[in-house]
Tab-separated table of C-alpha atoms and ligand atoms in Angstrom:
chain	number	residue	atom	x	y	z
A	1	MET	CA	-223.874	-48.173	28.518
A	2	PRO	CA	-226.142	-50.479	26.516
A	3	ASN	CA	-226.011	-54.186	27.327
A	4	CYS	CA	-225.280	-56.862	24.676
A	5	THR	CA	-225.802	-60.509	24.743
A	6	ALA	CA	-223.746	-62.888	22.592
A	7	LEU	CA	-225.729	-65.451	20.663
A	8	ILE	CA	-223.294	-68.261	19.704
A	9	VAL	CA	-224.716	-70.477	16.924
A	10	ALA	CA	-223.392	-73.989	17.438
A	11	ALA	CA	-226.306	-75.831	15.799
A	12	GLY	CA	-224.452	-76.961	12.471
A	13	ARG	CA	-223.869	-80.455	11.668
A	14	GLY	CA	-220.642	-79.725	9.771
A	15	SER	CA	-221.091	-81.840	6.640
A	16	ARG	CA	-217.801	-80.515	5.239
A	17	PHE	CA	-215.901	-81.253	8.482
A	18	GLY	CA	-216.287	-85.120	8.230
A	19	GLY	CA	-215.016	-85.801	11.730
A	20	PRO	CA	-216.556	-87.974	14.322
A	21	LEU	CA	-217.722	-84.894	16.181
A	22	PRO	CA	-219.450	-81.621	14.812
A	23	LYS	CA	-216.463	-79.262	14.207
A	24	GLN	CA	-217.507	-76.775	17.238
A	25	TYR	CA	-217.013	-79.601	19.649
A	26	ALA	CA	-213.756	-81.020	18.192
A	27	LEU	CA	-210.434	-80.233	20.040
A	28	LEU	CA	-208.287	-77.323	19.157
A	29	SER	CA	-205.080	-77.284	21.137
A	30	GLY	CA	-206.644	-79.674	23.580
A	31	ARG	CA	-209.892	-77.794	24.076
A	32	PRO	CA	-213.301	-77.829	22.286
A	33	VAL	CA	-213.541	-75.104	19.486
A	34	LEU	CA	-216.653	-73.853	21.360
A	35	TRP	CA	-214.690	-73.373	24.555
A	36	HIS	CA	-212.181	-71.077	22.682
A	37	THR	CA	-215.022	-69.165	21.022
A	38	LEU	CA	-216.766	-68.573	24.489
A	39	ALA	CA	-213.469	-67.573	26.056
A	40	ALA	CA	-213.060	-64.741	23.379
A	41	LEU	CA	-216.541	-63.409	23.789
A	42	ARG	CA	-216.251	-63.482	27.559
A	43	ALA	CA	-213.128	-61.273	27.238
A	44	ALA	CA	-214.750	-58.842	24.950
A	45	PRO	CA	-215.637	-55.408	26.608
A	46	GLY	CA	-219.534	-54.941	26.427
A	47	ILE	CA	-220.597	-58.559	26.260
A	48	ASP	CA	-222.800	-59.050	29.540
A	49	ARG	CA	-224.470	-62.502	28.590
A	50	MET	CA	-223.856	-65.495	26.357
A	51	GLN	CA	-226.456	-67.907	24.992
A	52	VAL	CA	-225.493	-70.921	22.974
A	53	VAL	CA	-227.884	-72.447	20.208
A	54	ILE	CA	-227.113	-76.177	19.621
A	55	ALA	CA	-228.340	-79.038	17.630
A	56	PRO	CA	-230.891	-81.426	19.261
A	57	GLY	CA	-228.876	-84.393	20.394
A	58	ASP	CA	-225.654	-82.433	21.057
A	59	GLU	CA	-226.416	-81.741	24.788
A	60	ARG	CA	-223.738	-84.042	26.016
A	61	HIS	CA	-221.050	-82.505	23.839
A	62	TYR	CA	-222.306	-79.018	24.890
A	63	GLN	CA	-221.964	-79.835	28.442
A	64	ALA	CA	-218.440	-81.300	28.115
A	65	SER	CA	-217.393	-78.245	26.278
A	66	THR	CA	-218.719	-75.480	28.582
A	67	GLN	CA	-218.040	-76.475	32.117
A	68	ASP	CA	-215.821	-73.438	32.647
A	69	PHE	CA	-218.467	-70.905	31.878
A	70	ASP	CA	-221.647	-69.949	33.654
A	71	LEU	CA	-224.339	-70.296	30.932
A	72	PRO	CA	-228.101	-70.529	30.778
A	73	THR	CA	-229.670	-73.704	29.229
A	74	PRO	CA	-228.752	-73.930	25.471
A	75	VAL	CA	-231.448	-73.131	23.100
A	76	LEU	CA	-232.258	-75.872	20.400
A	77	GLY	CA	-231.725	-74.744	16.791
A	78	GLY	CA	-233.889	-75.298	13.734
A	79	THR	CA	-233.526	-76.945	10.364
A	80	SER	CA	-231.402	-73.728	8.980
A	81	ARG	CA	-228.923	-71.401	10.567
A	82	GLN	CA	-231.713	-68.621	9.932
A	83	LEU	CA	-234.193	-70.667	12.055
A	84	SER	CA	-231.618	-71.537	14.649
A	85	VAL	CA	-230.814	-67.902	15.143
A	86	LEU	CA	-234.596	-67.080	15.418
A	87	ASN	CA	-235.108	-69.588	18.049
A	88	GLY	CA	-232.197	-68.002	19.925
A	89	LEU	CA	-233.510	-64.532	19.621
A	90	GLU	CA	-236.928	-65.664	20.807
A	91	ALA	CA	-235.322	-67.220	23.846
A	92	LEU	CA	-233.804	-63.717	24.705
A	93	ALA	CA	-237.127	-61.830	23.755
A	94	GLY	CA	-238.449	-62.358	27.391
A	95	GLU	CA	-235.815	-60.232	28.821
A	96	PRO	CA	-234.512	-58.470	25.756
A	97	PRO	CA	-231.079	-57.062	25.691
A	98	ASP	CA	-230.274	-53.665	23.999
A	99	PHE	CA	-228.001	-55.474	21.489
A	100	VAL	CA	-227.218	-58.983	20.240
A	101	ALA	CA	-223.887	-60.103	18.936
A	102	ILE	CA	-224.485	-63.175	16.803
A	103	HIS	CA	-221.533	-65.235	16.363
A	104	ASP	CA	-220.486	-68.615	14.717
A	105	ALA	CA	-219.225	-71.177	17.206
A	106	ALA	CA	-216.615	-72.111	14.617
A	107	ARG	CA	-214.887	-68.844	14.678
A	108	PRO	CA	-212.726	-69.390	17.960
A	109	PHE	CA	-210.008	-66.828	16.943
A	110	VAL	CA	-212.123	-63.687	17.091
A	111	GLN	CA	-210.444	-60.807	18.768
A	112	PRO	CA	-212.231	-59.334	21.766
A	113	ALA	CA	-211.171	-55.897	20.396
A	114	ASP	CA	-212.927	-56.561	17.099
A	115	ILE	CA	-216.204	-57.585	18.944
A	116	ALA	CA	-216.100	-54.393	20.831
A	117	ALA	CA	-215.602	-52.466	17.573
A	118	CYS	CA	-218.675	-54.015	15.970
A	119	LEU	CA	-220.641	-53.147	19.181
A	120	GLU	CA	-219.478	-49.519	19.112
A	121	ALA	CA	-220.263	-49.295	15.378
A	122	ALA	CA	-223.804	-50.835	15.804
A	123	ALA	CA	-224.610	-48.339	18.637
A	124	ALA	CA	-223.885	-45.313	16.521
A	125	LEU	CA	-226.726	-42.904	15.803
A	126	GLY	CA	-228.919	-44.132	12.824
A	127	ILE	CA	-227.209	-47.544	12.634
A	128	ASP	CA	-229.004	-50.802	13.206
A	129	GLY	CA	-226.179	-53.201	12.850
A	130	ALA	CA	-222.365	-53.872	12.325
A	131	VAL	CA	-220.715	-56.887	10.702
A	132	LEU	CA	-216.975	-57.829	11.100
A	133	GLY	CA	-215.544	-58.621	7.637
A	134	VAL	CA	-212.536	-58.567	5.336
A	135	ALA	CA	-212.168	-56.627	2.214
A	136	LEU	CA	-211.372	-59.007	-0.740
A	137	ALA	CA	-207.713	-59.345	-1.623
A	138	ASP	CA	-208.035	-62.040	-4.304
A	139	THR	CA	-209.074	-61.157	-7.944
A	140	LEU	CA	-212.514	-62.620	-8.728
A	141	LYS	CA	-213.435	-64.561	-11.691
A	142	ARG	CA	-216.715	-65.495	-13.177
A	143	VAL	CA	-216.416	-69.163	-14.470
A	144	GLU	CA	-218.749	-70.859	-17.028
A	145	ASP	CA	-219.360	-74.639	-17.371
A	146	GLY	CA	-216.421	-76.391	-18.205
A	147	GLY	CA	-214.159	-74.060	-16.282
A	148	VAL	CA	-213.735	-71.366	-18.818
A	149	ILE	CA	-213.245	-67.837	-17.391
A	150	ALA	CA	-216.134	-65.596	-18.643
A	151	GLY	CA	-214.935	-62.351	-16.928
A	152	THR	CA	-213.270	-60.632	-14.074
A	153	VAL	CA	-215.519	-59.050	-11.338
A	154	PRO	CA	-214.431	-55.804	-10.094
A	155	ARG	CA	-213.648	-56.435	-6.375
A	156	ARG	CA	-213.657	-52.855	-5.189
A	157	ASP	CA	-216.461	-52.491	-2.512
A	158	LEU	CA	-216.578	-56.339	-2.095
A	159	TRP	CA	-216.065	-57.661	1.409
A	160	ARG	CA	-216.391	-61.151	3.029
A	161	ALA	CA	-218.851	-61.040	5.827
A	162	GLN	CA	-217.971	-62.876	9.006
A	163	THR	CA	-219.204	-62.845	12.589
A	164	PRO	CA	-219.677	-61.352	14.965
A	165	GLN	CA	-222.732	-59.487	13.547
A	166	VAL	CA	-224.008	-57.087	16.110
A	167	PHE	CA	-227.668	-55.599	16.013
A	168	ARG	CA	-230.040	-53.620	17.855
A	169	PHE	CA	-232.135	-56.426	19.351
A	170	GLU	CA	-235.685	-55.455	18.708
A	171	PRO	CA	-235.327	-54.595	14.943
A	172	LEU	CA	-233.297	-57.715	14.335
A	173	LEU	CA	-236.014	-59.939	16.103
A	174	GLN	CA	-238.807	-58.310	13.847
A	175	ALA	CA	-236.676	-58.928	10.694
A	176	HIS	CA	-236.079	-62.469	11.561
A	177	ARG	CA	-239.699	-63.177	12.386
A	178	ALA	CA	-240.618	-61.466	8.976
A	179	ALA	CA	-238.090	-63.569	7.185
A	180	ALA	CA	-239.311	-66.838	8.741
A	181	ALA	CA	-242.911	-66.067	7.965
A	182	LEU	CA	-241.888	-66.067	4.222
A	183	GLY	CA	-241.249	-69.721	4.893
A	184	ALA	CA	-237.788	-70.134	3.585
A	185	THR	CA	-236.614	-73.753	2.839
A	186	GLU	CA	-233.211	-75.009	3.884
A	187	GLU	CA	-231.870	-74.151	0.469
A	188	THR	CA	-233.303	-70.615	0.334
A	189	ALA	CA	-232.666	-69.624	3.867
A	190	LEU	CA	-230.409	-66.492	4.353
A	191	THR	CA	-226.960	-67.537	5.333
A	192	ASP	CA	-226.114	-64.593	7.578
A	193	ASP	CA	-228.036	-62.282	9.689
A	194	ALA	CA	-227.046	-59.076	7.857
A	195	ALA	CA	-228.897	-60.603	4.972
A	196	VAL	CA	-232.115	-60.896	7.204
A	197	ALA	CA	-231.541	-57.180	8.357
A	198	GLU	CA	-230.812	-55.988	4.836
A	199	ARG	CA	-234.140	-57.507	3.506
A	200	ALA	CA	-235.876	-55.582	6.358
A	201	GLY	CA	-234.405	-52.442	5.398
A	202	LEU	CA	-232.106	-51.991	8.374
A	203	LYS	CA	-228.952	-50.093	7.926
A	204	VAL	CA	-225.879	-52.279	8.588
A	205	VAL	CA	-222.288	-51.272	8.390
A	206	MET	CA	-219.082	-53.195	7.803
A	207	VAL	CA	-216.204	-53.227	10.249
A	208	ALA	CA	-212.747	-54.238	9.154
A	209	GLY	CA	-211.410	-57.143	11.269
A	210	SER	CA	-207.936	-56.817	12.722
A	211	GLY	CA	-206.928	-60.292	13.163
A	212	ASP	CA	-207.377	-63.881	12.055
A	213	ASN	CA	-210.921	-64.613	12.375
A	214	ALA	CA	-210.929	-67.840	10.336
A	215	LYS	CA	-213.890	-70.248	10.370
A	216	ILE	CA	-213.041	-73.874	11.057
A	217	THR	CA	-214.735	-75.899	8.300
A	218	THR	CA	-212.555	-78.984	7.730
A	219	ALA	CA	-210.674	-81.225	9.832
A	220	GLU	CA	-207.654	-79.957	8.110
A	221	ASP	CA	-208.448	-76.341	9.271
A	222	LEU	CA	-208.495	-77.650	12.779
A	223	ARG	CA	-205.069	-79.424	12.493
A	224	ARG	CA	-203.669	-76.199	10.941
A	225	ALA	CA	-204.960	-74.138	13.883
A	226	SER	CA	-203.950	-76.543	16.646
A	227	THR	CA	-200.553	-76.667	18.301
A	228	MET	CA	-199.611	-80.297	17.767
A	229	GLU	CA	-197.295	-82.578	19.571
A	230	THR	CA	-195.743	-85.752	18.357
A	231	ARG	CA	-196.074	-89.060	20.176
A	232	ILE	CA	-194.544	-92.369	19.567
A	233	ALA	CA	-196.029	-95.594	20.905
A	234	PHE	CA	-195.227	-99.322	20.748
A	235	GLY	CA	-197.273	-102.410	20.213
A	236	PHE	CA	-196.505	-105.974	20.338
A	237	ASP	CA	-198.386	-109.365	19.746
A	238	VAL	CA	-197.765	-113.037	19.278
A	239	HIS	CA	-200.057	-115.832	17.917
A	240	ALA	CA	-199.255	-119.483	17.742
A	241	PHE	CA	-199.484	-121.650	14.728
A	242	ALA	CA	-202.428	-124.164	14.430
A	243	PRO	CA	-203.517	-126.631	11.790
A	244	GLY	CA	-204.717	-124.640	8.648
A	245	SER	CA	-203.838	-123.457	5.230
A	246	GLY	CA	-203.026	-119.838	5.434
A	247	VAL	CA	-202.464	-116.753	7.692
A	248	VAL	CA	-203.899	-113.267	7.657
A	249	LEU	CA	-201.178	-110.552	8.070
A	250	GLY	CA	-201.919	-106.876	7.790
A	251	GLY	CA	-205.388	-107.762	6.348
A	252	VAL	CA	-203.698	-109.796	3.438
A	253	VAL	CA	-204.415	-113.483	3.150
A	254	ILE	CA	-201.115	-115.362	2.763
A	255	PRO	CA	-201.127	-119.164	1.821
A	256	HIS	CA	-199.143	-121.297	4.222
A	257	ALA	CA	-198.927	-124.877	5.468
A	258	GLN	CA	-200.530	-123.567	8.918
A	259	ALA	CA	-202.914	-121.020	10.325
A	260	LEU	CA	-202.697	-118.684	13.315
A	261	SER	CA	-204.876	-119.483	16.311
A	262	GLY	CA	-206.751	-116.757	17.938
A	263	HIS	CA	-210.126	-115.500	18.902
A	264	SER	CA	-210.490	-113.155	15.886
A	265	ASP	CA	-208.700	-113.853	12.486
A	266	ALA	CA	-205.414	-113.752	14.568
A	267	ASP	CA	-203.872	-111.124	12.480
A	268	VAL	CA	-200.953	-110.495	14.684
A	269	ALA	CA	-199.657	-107.638	12.382
A	270	LEU	CA	-202.923	-105.555	12.774
A	271	HIS	CA	-203.221	-106.397	16.561
A	272	ALA	CA	-199.545	-104.941	17.177
A	273	LEU	CA	-200.536	-101.801	15.043
A	274	THR	CA	-203.793	-101.433	16.863
A	275	ASP	CA	-201.880	-101.495	20.278
A	276	ALA	CA	-199.371	-98.944	19.085
A	277	VAL	CA	-202.213	-96.480	18.036
A	278	LEU	CA	-204.160	-97.014	21.122
A	279	GLY	CA	-200.909	-96.481	23.217
A	280	SER	CA	-200.314	-93.118	21.421
A	281	ILE	CA	-203.411	-91.651	23.180
A	282	GLY	CA	-203.185	-93.758	26.385
A	283	ALA	CA	-206.320	-95.540	25.541
A	284	GLY	CA	-205.563	-99.121	27.014
A	285	ASP	CA	-204.938	-101.982	24.636
A	286	ILE	CA	-206.851	-104.209	22.178
A	287	GLY	CA	-208.222	-106.376	24.891
A	288	THR	CA	-209.640	-103.273	26.663
A	289	HIS	CA	-211.856	-102.550	23.692
A	290	PHE	CA	-212.329	-106.023	22.195
A	291	PRO	CA	-212.205	-108.467	24.979
A	292	PRO	CA	-211.562	-112.102	24.005
A	293	SER	CA	-214.462	-113.258	26.361
A	294	ASP	CA	-216.860	-111.433	24.029
A	295	SER	CA	-218.278	-113.674	21.398
A	296	ARG	CA	-218.951	-110.801	19.116
A	297	TRP	CA	-215.224	-110.646	18.111
A	298	ARG	CA	-214.942	-114.489	17.300
A	299	GLY	CA	-213.350	-114.892	13.878
A	300	VAL	CA	-213.871	-111.329	12.887
A	301	SER	CA	-211.550	-109.540	10.467
A	302	SER	CA	-208.990	-107.515	12.553
A	303	ASP	CA	-209.216	-104.525	10.349
A	304	ARG	CA	-212.073	-103.235	12.515
A	305	PHE	CA	-209.662	-103.174	15.617
A	306	LEU	CA	-207.343	-100.829	13.813
A	307	ARG	CA	-210.140	-98.777	12.453
A	308	HIS	CA	-211.389	-98.295	15.959
A	309	ALA	CA	-207.994	-97.219	17.334
A	310	VAL	CA	-207.579	-94.778	14.325
A	311	LYS	CA	-211.246	-93.265	14.976
A	312	LEU	CA	-210.445	-92.801	18.764
A	313	LEU	CA	-207.231	-90.910	17.637
A	314	ALA	CA	-209.260	-88.689	15.272
A	315	GLU	CA	-211.762	-87.875	17.990
A	316	ARG	CA	-208.917	-86.472	19.964
A	317	GLY	CA	-208.131	-84.364	16.820
A	318	GLY	CA	-205.101	-86.466	16.144
A	319	ARG	CA	-203.562	-88.214	13.128
A	320	ILE	CA	-201.270	-90.920	12.066
A	321	VAL	CA	-197.774	-89.760	10.829
A	322	HIS	CA	-196.290	-93.128	10.312
A	323	LEU	CA	-196.878	-96.788	11.173
A	324	ASP	CA	-193.695	-99.011	11.253
A	325	LEU	CA	-194.428	-102.841	11.549
A	326	THR	CA	-191.863	-105.629	11.931
A	327	LEU	CA	-192.973	-109.325	11.558
A	328	ILE	CA	-190.735	-112.026	13.100
A	329	CYS	CA	-191.091	-115.428	11.707
A	330	GLU	CA	-189.139	-118.122	9.866
A	331	ALA	CA	-192.173	-118.564	7.494
A	332	PRO	CA	-194.203	-117.723	5.575
A	333	ARG	CA	-192.181	-115.415	3.589
A	334	VAL	CA	-193.238	-111.787	3.865
A	335	GLY	CA	-191.440	-110.306	1.011
A	336	PRO	CA	-193.816	-111.180	-1.776
A	337	TYR	CA	-196.775	-109.755	0.162
A	338	ARG	CA	-194.940	-106.677	1.448
A	339	GLU	CA	-196.643	-104.301	-1.052
A	340	ALA	CA	-200.219	-105.670	-0.606
A	341	MET	CA	-199.692	-105.346	3.153
A	342	ILE	CA	-198.610	-101.841	2.952
A	343	ASP	CA	-201.783	-101.071	0.714
A	344	SER	CA	-204.115	-102.899	3.090
A	345	ILE	CA	-202.758	-101.167	6.197
A	346	ALA	CA	-202.636	-97.702	4.634
A	347	GLY	CA	-206.184	-98.308	3.597
A	348	ILE	CA	-207.494	-99.238	6.908
A	349	ALA	CA	-205.555	-96.457	8.855
A	350	GLY	CA	-206.644	-93.964	6.210
A	351	VAL	CA	-203.086	-92.805	5.381
A	352	GLY	CA	-201.060	-92.622	2.269
A	353	HIS	CA	-198.566	-95.574	1.302
A	354	ASP	CA	-195.680	-93.473	2.219
A	355	ARG	CA	-196.647	-93.415	5.731
A	356	VAL	CA	-196.619	-97.285	6.245
A	357	SER	CA	-193.597	-99.344	6.607
A	358	VAL	CA	-193.573	-103.334	6.634
A	359	LYS	CA	-190.382	-105.255	7.561
A	360	ALA	CA	-189.800	-108.824	8.346
A	361	THR	CA	-186.929	-110.654	10.114
A	362	THR	CA	-186.241	-114.142	11.437
A	363	THR	CA	-184.569	-114.986	14.740
A	364	GLU	CA	-182.046	-117.127	13.048
A	365	GLY	CA	-183.986	-120.417	14.301
A	366	LEU	CA	-183.698	-119.323	17.933
A	367	GLY	CA	-186.603	-119.236	20.301
A	368	PHE	CA	-190.342	-119.912	19.639
A	369	THR	CA	-190.443	-118.021	16.386
A	370	GLY	CA	-187.154	-119.904	15.329
A	371	ARG	CA	-188.916	-123.227	16.100
A	372	ARG	CA	-191.876	-122.113	13.797
A	373	GLU	CA	-194.264	-122.160	16.772
A	374	GLY	CA	-195.841	-118.892	15.842
A	375	ILE	CA	-195.470	-115.360	14.518
A	376	ALA	CA	-194.493	-112.081	16.618
A	377	ALA	CA	-195.155	-108.684	15.427
A	378	GLN	CA	-193.872	-105.344	16.766
A	379	ALA	CA	-195.337	-102.006	15.620
A	380	VAL	CA	-194.376	-98.354	16.266
A	381	ALA	CA	-196.931	-95.695	15.652
A	382	THR	CA	-195.973	-92.080	15.306
A	383	VAL	CA	-198.955	-89.632	15.723
A	384	GLU	CA	-199.750	-86.011	16.170
A	385	VAL	CA	-202.202	-84.897	18.664
A	386	PRO	CA	-203.386	-81.570	19.906
A	387	ARG	CA	-201.181	-80.386	22.689
A	388	THR	CA	-203.110	-80.299	25.995
B	401	MG	MG1	-203.491	-110.695	19.034
């Protein structure tokens, strides 16, 4: 039986993904996308070894994603996908496998049986490679400038090429070396290995995929693919009044006969919301991240605290479902500023207005808020995070 090494291309920066992490390291159902991809490849009959190609600087993310696997040192990628694959092939060339199965790290749903089918097809007599793909189901249109349809493209014989793409190792290495010698730029580089093989005159066949082999391209793809759980967390804060001429609530400046005292801008509303969001992921409280002893936070606008909490949530693949805020004070009156506060909080948290609620109440003259000594705020954050 011929041996086959899986070469996993994880060197992309994922400009369309937009998250804090490259998509291959983002969490899918509690584990990095790359972890799922490696698990699928390891389960495929015929794959003997795995080699990952990563972007320089991603070593820490790689280590965190691959602890469950026995892997050689990752190869560093180049300035295009084509050059990243070439680097990977050159790293294997010292001890060349019979076949190489090149696979995108961002395709974690690949079925082990489909990988095996590609290997079997590539190993057929007179064939150099095999590509997993899907026949086109949608009608194809050619569209001119201005969006006018210029014609319908016959879709018969048209397929979408995915990965894995399995090739006899030596001919593919030669094809990649020849393609690199032509000096393709980032723009003109070939976008899959079958194109490199085709240019070299190799014979490559298409294998119909059996399952969902979707590529994770956007954060929305990741959310759709993850099993999410809902979490609800609470935040509370109080700031005392001090001499001044206005308060900041929810990022909105409200004229008032007093100000709120505090280390930052004393935005009690954003502080309660920040603690609620941090609580949803068990990430401590606002003081953990922005200690009052640190002079960097003196007088700063509190929107940065909430932004930071939302970023931590996003880094775990989570998102805010709803934020509910209650302000407790006799004055100032919140009602006239409610819509502005909703706008402000929605903007800071990166959610729609319909996902933010601002309420206010008094304590009927009772207690410290009733004595107009300060303002209290309660917040409830409802979030979705990948199930772990
Ligand atoms: Mg506070």
